[in-house]
Amino acid sequence: MFKDTIDFIRGQFKTDAFIPLHEPRFIGNEKKYLNDCIDSTFVSSVGAYVDKFEKDLAEITGAKYAVAIVNGTAALQVGLRICGVEEGDEVITQPLTFIATCNAISYLGAHSVFVDVDKDTLGLGYKELKKFLEEETNVRDGVCYNNTTGRKISACVPMHSFGFPCDIEGIAKLCKAHHIAVIEDSAESLGSYVGEKHTGLFGKVGAISFNGNKVITCGGGGAIITDDEDLAKMAKHLTTTAKIAHKWEYRHDYTGYNYRMPNLNAALACAQLEQLENFLNKKRALADKYKTFYSNKDINFLTERAGTTANYWLMTVVLKDRSTRDQFLEETNSAGVMTRPAWTLMNKLDMYKDAFCGDLSNSEWAEDRVVNISSSVIIK
Ligand SMILES: *Cc1c(COP(=O)(O)O)cnc(C)c1O
């Protein structure tokens, strides 16, 4: 039934071998910078590549500050902490996300609260969030509370699913009116914009991931981007054991973390960042081909919302129903063309099954139908 998809993908990647979902590409200065890093002996948490990477990332995203962190999950955890999330608080997020979003919330002793995505972006929905805030919460003395649980709602973590920007401008406005801090999970959306503004810069902080399967990778890594100087300073301070600068004394003023990105990873990250534009162009070219291919079929190829630029990290199709999805997954994976369903909704996992939830019908709809298809950068 889906032989045409398999043939089309094989035609694009020009191979009879197994085609992974998203492979990294090392076609630039990766080995050069890594060798240089090793020769310098600065392979750990201090080094010139970490500083360069932060500078380059800030420049590319247009953020005033970027702080390199050991991975995207840690970036989210620290982002939540510096924005004031405390033990026992509630944090609104979407159930259709990677587990790291909710884990980061749990690391702080806070509770995930699930609000629905919209069907156009698969990210946290503006209408859905508005309804939830109106019906389920109240603001007293500048603090938002959940009517049912009585807990404080201190933050909201919208996620730009597969690199498609959600309606973050609307969400940020709603949250501001309700005194809720926005921490964007931009783990998947490096190179994705709303208008001219990079995702991750609409709330207080954004968290990016450079894990092996993301748009660019440094093995493992993450970053916080922000326009707020105090938050940037705090992020760096907490991720470097909260040590007070001194020539020889070891004095720390918070329970910090050893979450700094090692210089070795930063060397790889610098080389990959140089490739970002090239990768994004090639991914967009592939997305255009998919778009044309699927235009006359009973399968919806997801494209960016008007006024936004997606990085097309993972190409996404929406099938007719769950059984069609399962057949698509079965046929493509059996043929050596890797495809993958969207995540199991967070509220269905044991750790989060008792979480407070709004109506989640769009997320249910997406879980049944969404599949990611071959998305690697094709180098000719
Ligand atoms: C990849 C990812 C993360 C975590 O990033 P790591 O670098 O793997 O820790 C967080 N949230 C989402 C949505 C992700 O896709």
Tab-separated table of C-alpha atoms and ligand atoms in Angstrom:
chain	number	residue	atom	x	y	z
A	1	MET	CA	0.000	0.000	0.000
A	2	PHE	CA	2.895	2.370	0.725
A	3	LYS	CA	5.371	1.072	-1.828
A	4	ASP	CA	5.357	4.469	-3.547
A	5	THR	CA	6.593	6.122	-0.330
A	6	ILE	CA	9.362	3.547	0.039
A	7	ASP	CA	10.416	3.935	-3.603
A	8	PHE	CA	10.300	7.723	-3.347
A	9	ILE	CA	12.498	7.810	-0.243
A	10	ARG	CA	14.975	5.325	-1.719
A	11	GLY	CA	15.083	7.521	-4.825
A	12	GLN	CA	15.948	10.590	-2.769
A	13	PHE	CA	18.639	8.921	-0.665
A	14	LYS	CA	19.898	6.887	-3.644
A	15	THR	CA	20.656	3.731	-1.689
A	16	ASP	CA	19.416	0.161	-1.245
A	17	ALA	CA	20.857	0.041	2.276
A	18	PHE	CA	18.962	0.754	5.509
A	19	ILE	CA	17.859	4.386	5.725
A	20	PRO	CA	17.830	5.757	9.307
A	21	LEU	CA	15.407	8.445	10.415
A	22	HIS	CA	17.991	11.146	11.006
A	23	GLU	CA	21.732	10.621	10.641
A	24	PRO	CA	24.361	13.195	11.633
A	25	ARG	CA	26.685	14.544	8.922
A	26	PHE	CA	30.306	15.473	9.601
A	27	ILE	CA	31.472	17.181	6.456
A	28	GLY	CA	33.171	20.306	7.790
A	29	ASN	CA	35.835	21.209	10.340
A	30	GLU	CA	34.816	18.556	12.887
A	31	LYS	CA	38.061	16.560	12.884
A	32	LYS	CA	40.205	19.664	12.651
A	33	TYR	CA	38.614	21.304	15.695
A	34	LEU	CA	38.590	18.054	17.681
A	35	ASN	CA	42.290	17.491	17.029
A	36	ASP	CA	43.024	21.062	17.933
A	37	CYS	CA	41.041	20.657	21.146
A	38	ILE	CA	42.936	17.503	22.136
A	39	ASP	CA	46.284	19.127	21.311
A	40	SER	CA	45.376	22.052	23.559
A	41	THR	CA	44.765	19.607	26.490
A	42	PHE	CA	41.643	21.622	27.313
A	43	VAL	CA	39.139	18.830	26.736
A	44	SER	CA	36.937	19.345	29.774
A	45	SER	CA	34.738	22.040	31.239
A	46	VAL	CA	37.021	24.972	30.454
A	47	GLY	CA	38.280	25.949	27.027
A	48	ALA	CA	38.190	28.253	24.077
A	49	TYR	CA	35.661	26.211	22.097
A	50	VAL	CA	33.022	26.514	24.813
A	51	ASP	CA	33.369	30.291	24.706
A	52	LYS	CA	33.395	30.345	20.911
A	53	PHE	CA	30.358	28.108	20.718
A	54	GLU	CA	28.376	30.351	23.059
A	55	LYS	CA	29.318	33.385	21.014
A	56	ASP	CA	28.504	31.703	17.687
A	57	LEU	CA	25.211	30.285	18.914
A	58	ALA	CA	24.107	33.662	20.259
A	59	GLU	CA	24.995	35.247	16.920
A	60	ILE	CA	23.187	32.641	14.802
A	61	THR	CA	20.015	32.671	16.896
A	62	GLY	CA	20.052	36.409	17.524
A	63	ALA	CA	19.990	35.786	21.277
A	64	LYS	CA	21.816	38.246	23.489
A	65	TYR	CA	23.230	35.332	25.497
A	66	ALA	CA	23.842	31.619	25.014
A	67	VAL	CA	25.065	29.261	27.730
A	68	ALA	CA	26.474	25.887	26.681
A	69	ILE	CA	25.183	23.016	28.801
A	70	VAL	CA	25.883	19.293	28.963
A	71	ASN	CA	22.602	18.299	27.266
A	72	GLY	CA	19.157	19.589	26.415
A	73	THR	CA	17.465	17.958	29.394
A	74	ALA	CA	19.855	19.683	31.811
A	75	ALA	CA	19.277	22.958	29.954
A	76	LEU	CA	15.538	22.607	30.554
A	77	GLN	CA	16.040	21.736	34.215
A	78	VAL	CA	18.270	24.739	34.805
A	79	GLY	CA	15.996	26.967	32.726
A	80	LEU	CA	13.031	26.045	34.905
A	81	ARG	CA	15.011	26.584	38.086
A	82	ILE	CA	16.317	30.039	37.187
A	83	CYS	CA	12.796	31.072	36.191
A	84	GLY	CA	11.635	30.330	39.728
A	85	VAL	CA	10.015	26.896	39.507
A	86	GLU	CA	10.011	25.349	42.972
A	87	GLU	CA	9.135	22.049	44.563
A	88	GLY	CA	5.378	21.466	44.600
A	89	ASP	CA	4.653	23.975	41.798
A	90	GLU	CA	2.806	23.032	38.642
A	91	VAL	CA	4.257	23.502	35.169
A	92	ILE	CA	2.017	23.444	32.099
A	93	THR	CA	3.286	21.521	29.099
A	94	GLN	CA	1.951	19.396	26.256
A	95	PRO	CA	1.454	15.623	26.482
A	96	LEU	CA	2.811	15.168	22.960
A	97	THR	CA	6.510	15.607	23.661
A	98	PHE	CA	9.700	13.726	24.358
A	99	ILE	CA	10.012	12.438	27.928
A	100	ALA	CA	12.822	14.917	28.744
A	101	THR	CA	10.354	17.817	28.985
A	102	CYS	CA	8.458	16.203	31.851
A	103	ASN	CA	11.521	14.691	33.472
A	104	ALA	CA	13.125	18.128	33.745
A	105	ILE	CA	9.980	19.372	35.502
A	106	SER	CA	10.079	16.377	37.874
A	107	TYR	CA	13.774	16.889	38.691
A	108	LEU	CA	12.711	20.131	40.398
A	109	GLY	CA	9.983	18.405	42.365
A	110	ALA	CA	7.352	20.191	40.286
A	111	HIS	CA	4.279	18.620	38.670
A	112	SER	CA	3.573	18.479	34.935
A	113	VAL	CA	0.100	19.628	33.930
A	114	PHE	CA	-0.968	18.665	30.428
A	115	VAL	CA	-2.732	21.005	28.016
A	116	ASP	CA	-3.598	20.019	24.453
A	117	VAL	CA	-1.631	20.681	21.274
A	118	ASP	CA	-3.188	22.179	18.148
A	119	LYS	CA	-3.489	20.083	15.011
A	120	ASP	CA	-1.626	22.535	12.757
A	121	THR	CA	1.688	22.703	14.596
A	122	LEU	CA	1.472	19.741	17.011
A	123	GLY	CA	2.800	22.174	19.622
A	124	LEU	CA	0.987	23.586	22.647
A	125	GLY	CA	-2.251	25.127	21.330
A	126	TYR	CA	-3.097	28.799	21.860
A	127	LYS	CA	-6.871	28.260	21.970
A	128	GLU	CA	-6.406	25.184	24.106
A	129	LEU	CA	-4.190	27.008	26.610
A	130	LYS	CA	-6.534	30.010	26.708
A	131	LYS	CA	-9.505	27.796	27.504
A	132	PHE	CA	-7.544	25.932	30.152
A	133	LEU	CA	-6.368	29.104	31.877
A	134	GLU	CA	-9.839	30.620	31.796
A	135	GLU	CA	-11.648	27.564	33.091
A	136	GLU	CA	-9.164	25.877	35.379
A	137	THR	CA	-7.070	28.614	36.986
A	138	ASN	CA	-7.307	31.854	38.928
A	139	VAL	CA	-4.825	34.630	39.619
A	140	ARG	CA	-4.485	36.020	43.141
A	141	ASP	CA	-1.879	38.614	44.158
A	142	GLY	CA	0.090	38.083	40.961
A	143	VAL	CA	0.225	34.288	41.284
A	144	CYS	CA	-1.652	31.789	39.120
A	145	TYR	CA	-3.308	28.847	40.899
A	146	ASN	CA	-4.924	25.665	39.684
A	147	ASN	CA	-8.577	25.788	40.864
A	148	THR	CA	-8.714	22.049	41.457
A	149	THR	CA	-5.352	21.234	43.036
A	150	GLY	CA	-4.783	24.633	44.652
A	151	ARG	CA	-1.177	24.526	43.543
A	152	LYS	CA	0.767	27.438	42.125
A	153	ILE	CA	1.321	27.306	38.350
A	154	SER	CA	4.734	28.887	38.009
A	155	ALA	CA	5.761	28.053	34.454
A	156	CYS	CA	4.714	26.857	31.025
A	157	VAL	CA	6.897	24.821	28.667
A	158	PRO	CA	5.624	24.886	25.089
A	159	MET	CA	7.539	22.603	22.710
A	160	HIS	CA	8.111	23.202	18.996
A	161	SER	CA	7.358	19.676	17.830
A	162	PHE	CA	9.715	18.323	15.173
A	163	GLY	CA	10.910	21.887	14.543
A	164	PHE	CA	7.506	23.368	13.625
A	165	PRO	CA	7.042	26.613	15.569
A	166	CYS	CA	3.906	26.619	17.709
A	167	ASP	CA	1.908	29.812	18.277
A	168	ILE	CA	4.497	30.981	20.770
A	169	GLU	CA	3.632	34.672	20.455
A	170	GLY	CA	0.054	34.019	21.537
A	171	ILE	CA	1.145	31.615	24.251
A	172	ALA	CA	3.681	34.079	25.653
A	173	LYS	CA	0.969	36.780	25.860
A	174	LEU	CA	-1.442	34.474	27.661
A	175	CYS	CA	1.229	33.406	30.122
A	176	LYS	CA	2.304	36.965	30.786
A	177	ALA	CA	-1.267	37.932	31.610
A	178	HIS	CA	-1.436	35.014	34.036
A	179	HIS	CA	1.991	35.626	35.623
A	180	ILE	CA	3.354	32.341	34.302
A	181	ALA	CA	6.999	32.154	33.153
A	182	VAL	CA	7.572	30.708	29.672
A	183	ILE	CA	10.488	28.338	29.182
A	184	GLU	CA	10.522	27.174	25.564
A	185	ASP	CA	11.529	23.618	24.873
A	186	SER	CA	13.354	24.474	21.661
A	187	ALA	CA	15.327	21.241	21.776
A	188	GLU	CA	14.117	20.365	18.279
A	189	SER	CA	13.857	23.819	16.767
A	190	LEU	CA	17.341	25.232	16.174
A	191	GLY	CA	16.902	27.195	12.943
A	192	SER	CA	13.121	27.615	13.344
A	193	TYR	CA	11.664	31.116	13.445
A	194	VAL	CA	8.451	32.975	14.053
A	195	GLY	CA	8.728	35.964	11.777
A	196	GLU	CA	12.353	37.020	12.117
A	197	LYS	CA	12.725	35.851	15.694
A	198	HIS	CA	14.328	32.541	16.601
A	199	THR	CA	12.306	30.077	18.647
A	200	GLY	CA	13.438	30.030	22.263
A	201	LEU	CA	13.465	33.832	22.532
A	202	PHE	CA	9.756	34.455	23.137
A	203	GLY	CA	9.713	33.521	26.796
A	204	LYS	CA	12.298	33.981	29.515
A	205	VAL	CA	14.657	31.280	28.240
A	206	GLY	CA	14.824	28.638	25.529
A	207	ALA	CA	16.500	25.230	25.805
A	208	ILE	CA	18.200	23.695	22.759
A	209	SER	CA	19.582	20.162	22.308
A	210	PHE	CA	22.562	18.980	20.276
A	211	ASN	CA	21.951	15.291	20.805
A	212	GLY	CA	22.987	12.853	18.065
A	213	ASN	CA	19.651	12.929	16.257
A	214	LYS	CA	19.038	16.685	16.239
A	215	VAL	CA	19.577	19.136	13.362
A	216	ILE	CA	23.210	19.517	14.367
A	217	THR	CA	24.987	17.480	17.005
A	218	CYS	CA	28.046	17.596	19.200
A	219	GLY	CA	27.652	14.060	20.506
A	220	GLY	CA	25.675	15.249	23.467
A	221	GLY	CA	25.025	18.837	24.373
A	222	GLY	CA	22.547	21.579	25.025
A	223	ALA	CA	22.232	25.298	25.526
A	224	ILE	CA	20.104	27.969	27.076
A	225	ILE	CA	19.429	31.027	24.968
A	226	THR	CA	18.001	34.205	26.454
A	227	ASP	CA	17.945	37.978	26.122
A	228	ASP	CA	18.041	38.385	29.901
A	229	GLU	CA	21.517	39.075	31.267
A	230	ASP	CA	20.728	38.070	34.853
A	231	LEU	CA	19.221	34.756	33.782
A	232	ALA	CA	22.188	34.043	31.508
A	233	LYS	CA	24.607	34.740	34.352
A	234	MET	CA	22.619	32.549	36.708
A	235	ALA	CA	22.463	29.731	34.150
A	236	LYS	CA	26.217	29.777	33.748
A	237	HIS	CA	26.791	30.052	37.483
A	238	LEU	CA	24.526	27.138	38.404
A	239	THR	CA	25.836	24.867	35.644
A	240	THR	CA	29.427	25.408	36.767
A	241	THR	CA	28.919	24.305	40.402
A	242	ALA	CA	27.949	27.823	41.520
A	243	LYS	CA	31.548	28.620	42.389
A	244	ILE	CA	32.309	32.199	43.355
A	245	ALA	CA	35.147	33.436	41.170
A	246	HIS	CA	38.403	33.544	43.100
A	247	LYS	CA	42.069	32.882	42.324
A	248	TRP	CA	42.408	29.894	44.648
A	249	GLU	CA	39.529	29.589	47.052
A	250	TYR	CA	36.679	27.137	46.587
A	251	ARG	CA	33.497	28.757	47.753
A	252	HIS	CA	30.036	28.013	46.364
A	253	ASP	CA	26.831	29.904	47.032
A	254	TYR	CA	24.112	27.563	45.676
A	255	THR	CA	23.600	23.847	45.212
A	256	GLY	CA	24.810	24.007	41.640
A	257	TYR	CA	25.452	21.382	39.001
A	258	ASN	CA	28.342	20.076	36.969
A	259	TYR	CA	26.379	20.672	33.767
A	260	ARG	CA	28.930	22.547	31.663
A	261	MET	CA	29.386	21.365	28.092
A	262	PRO	CA	32.908	19.882	27.798
A	263	ASN	CA	35.277	21.715	25.453
A	264	LEU	CA	35.637	18.527	23.385
A	265	ASN	CA	31.926	18.560	22.612
A	266	ALA	CA	32.010	22.306	22.045
A	267	ALA	CA	34.730	21.822	19.406
A	268	LEU	CA	32.408	19.485	17.520
A	269	ALA	CA	29.522	21.883	18.102
A	270	CYS	CA	31.459	24.814	16.582
A	271	ALA	CA	32.145	22.827	13.428
A	272	GLN	CA	28.521	21.706	13.170
A	273	LEU	CA	27.199	25.214	13.692
A	274	GLU	CA	29.197	26.296	10.638
A	275	GLN	CA	27.143	23.749	8.665
A	276	LEU	CA	23.756	24.751	10.029
A	277	GLU	CA	22.662	26.954	7.147
A	278	ASN	CA	23.730	24.366	4.599
A	279	PHE	CA	21.887	21.605	6.489
A	280	LEU	CA	18.740	23.713	6.797
A	281	ASN	CA	18.743	24.483	3.056
A	282	LYS	CA	19.122	20.814	2.181
A	283	LYS	CA	16.395	19.792	4.610
A	284	ARG	CA	14.046	22.387	3.132
A	285	ALA	CA	14.788	21.080	-0.369
A	286	LEU	CA	13.860	17.562	0.767
A	287	ALA	CA	10.715	18.885	2.466
A	288	ASP	CA	9.692	20.564	-0.799
A	289	LYS	CA	10.052	17.261	-2.631
A	290	TYR	CA	7.966	15.432	-0.043
A	291	LYS	CA	5.365	18.191	-0.263
A	292	THR	CA	5.010	17.730	-4.016
A	293	PHE	CA	5.072	13.949	-3.719
A	294	TYR	CA	2.290	13.860	-1.123
A	295	SER	CA	0.207	16.663	-2.651
A	296	ASN	CA	-2.054	14.260	-4.578
A	297	LYS	CA	-2.244	11.578	-1.902
A	298	ASP	CA	-4.400	10.666	1.055
A	299	ILE	CA	-1.508	11.560	3.369
A	300	ASN	CA	-0.950	15.012	4.828
A	301	PHE	CA	2.691	16.166	4.778
A	302	LEU	CA	3.062	18.708	7.589
A	303	THR	CA	4.338	22.141	6.557
A	304	GLU	CA	5.175	25.281	8.495
A	305	ARG	CA	2.422	27.612	9.658
A	306	ALA	CA	2.181	30.918	7.720
A	307	GLY	CA	4.600	33.524	9.065
A	308	THR	CA	6.932	30.904	10.514
A	309	THR	CA	10.033	29.080	9.287
A	310	ALA	CA	10.457	25.456	10.312
A	311	ASN	CA	13.840	23.761	10.339
A	312	TYR	CA	12.185	20.561	9.078
A	313	TRP	CA	14.139	18.605	11.667
A	314	LEU	CA	11.874	15.575	11.369
A	315	MET	CA	9.658	15.383	8.305
A	316	THR	CA	6.147	14.554	9.420
A	317	VAL	CA	3.166	12.907	7.795
A	318	VAL	CA	-0.342	12.588	9.196
A	319	LEU	CA	-2.106	9.354	8.228
A	320	LYS	CA	-5.846	8.699	8.027
A	321	ASP	CA	-6.198	6.732	11.257
A	322	ARG	CA	-4.280	4.523	13.672
A	323	SER	CA	-4.567	1.324	11.644
A	324	THR	CA	-3.301	3.111	8.515
A	325	ARG	CA	-0.456	4.490	10.635
A	326	ASP	CA	0.441	1.021	11.858
A	327	GLN	CA	0.419	-0.354	8.327
A	328	PHE	CA	2.627	2.519	7.147
A	329	LEU	CA	5.087	1.864	9.995
A	330	GLU	CA	5.080	-1.880	9.302
A	331	GLU	CA	5.671	-1.591	5.552
A	332	THR	CA	8.335	1.098	5.631
A	333	ASN	CA	10.355	-0.351	8.520
A	334	SER	CA	10.185	-3.868	7.025
A	335	ALA	CA	11.575	-2.419	3.804
A	336	GLY	CA	14.566	-0.901	5.637
A	337	VAL	CA	13.239	2.654	5.486
A	338	MET	CA	13.035	3.771	9.080
A	339	THR	CA	9.912	5.631	10.154
A	340	ARG	CA	8.673	6.313	13.664
A	341	PRO	CA	5.366	7.177	15.328
A	342	ALA	CA	4.974	10.233	17.553
A	343	TRP	CA	5.705	9.649	21.232
A	344	THR	CA	3.254	7.874	23.489
A	345	LEU	CA	1.417	10.695	25.252
A	346	MET	CA	3.111	11.609	28.545
A	347	ASN	CA	-0.117	11.256	30.551
A	348	LYS	CA	-0.231	7.575	29.552
A	349	LEU	CA	3.125	6.790	31.150
A	350	ASP	CA	3.224	5.436	34.701
A	351	MET	CA	5.136	8.431	36.082
A	352	TYR	CA	2.656	10.971	34.738
A	353	LYS	CA	-0.636	9.079	34.684
A	354	ASP	CA	-1.975	11.018	37.682
A	355	ALA	CA	-1.027	14.419	36.267
A	356	PHE	CA	-3.707	17.106	36.023
A	357	CYS	CA	-4.904	17.292	32.402
A	358	GLY	CA	-7.107	19.491	30.264
A	359	ASP	CA	-9.005	18.072	27.286
A	360	LEU	CA	-6.391	16.220	25.211
A	361	SER	CA	-8.354	15.220	22.120
A	362	ASN	CA	-5.963	16.818	19.591
A	363	SER	CA	-3.001	15.060	21.198
A	364	GLU	CA	-4.904	11.751	21.042
A	365	TRP	CA	-5.692	12.454	17.407
A	366	ALA	CA	-2.010	13.163	16.664
A	367	GLU	CA	-0.719	10.161	18.587
A	368	ASP	CA	-2.874	7.927	16.384
A	369	ARG	CA	-1.785	9.444	13.085
A	370	VAL	CA	1.599	11.157	13.142
A	371	VAL	CA	4.667	9.449	11.675
A	372	ASN	CA	8.154	10.837	11.098
A	373	ILE	CA	9.836	9.836	7.868
A	374	SER	CA	13.443	9.897	6.583
A	375	SER	CA	14.821	13.344	7.314
A	376	SER	CA	18.622	13.195	7.084
A	377	VAL	CA	20.528	15.862	5.210
A	378	ILE	CA	21.243	14.530	1.723
A	379	ILE	CA	24.745	15.390	0.574
A	380	LYS	CA	25.305	14.960	-3.126
B	1	LIG	C1	15.992	15.997	22.386
B	1	LIG	C2	14.962	16.600	23.245
B	1	LIG	C3	15.223	17.014	24.563
B	1	LIG	C4	16.437	16.658	25.346
B	1	LIG	O1	17.631	16.890	24.810
B	1	LIG	P1	18.911	15.997	25.220
B	1	LIG	O2	20.024	16.788	24.676
B	1	LIG	O3	18.731	14.666	24.538
B	1	LIG	O4	18.935	15.870	26.699
B	1	LIG	C5	14.250	17.711	25.249
B	1	LIG	N1	13.052	17.946	24.718
B	1	LIG	C6	12.728	17.538	23.477
B	1	LIG	C7	11.393	17.855	22.946
B	1	LIG	C8	13.663	16.836	22.707
B	1	LIG	O5	13.327	16.420	21.488
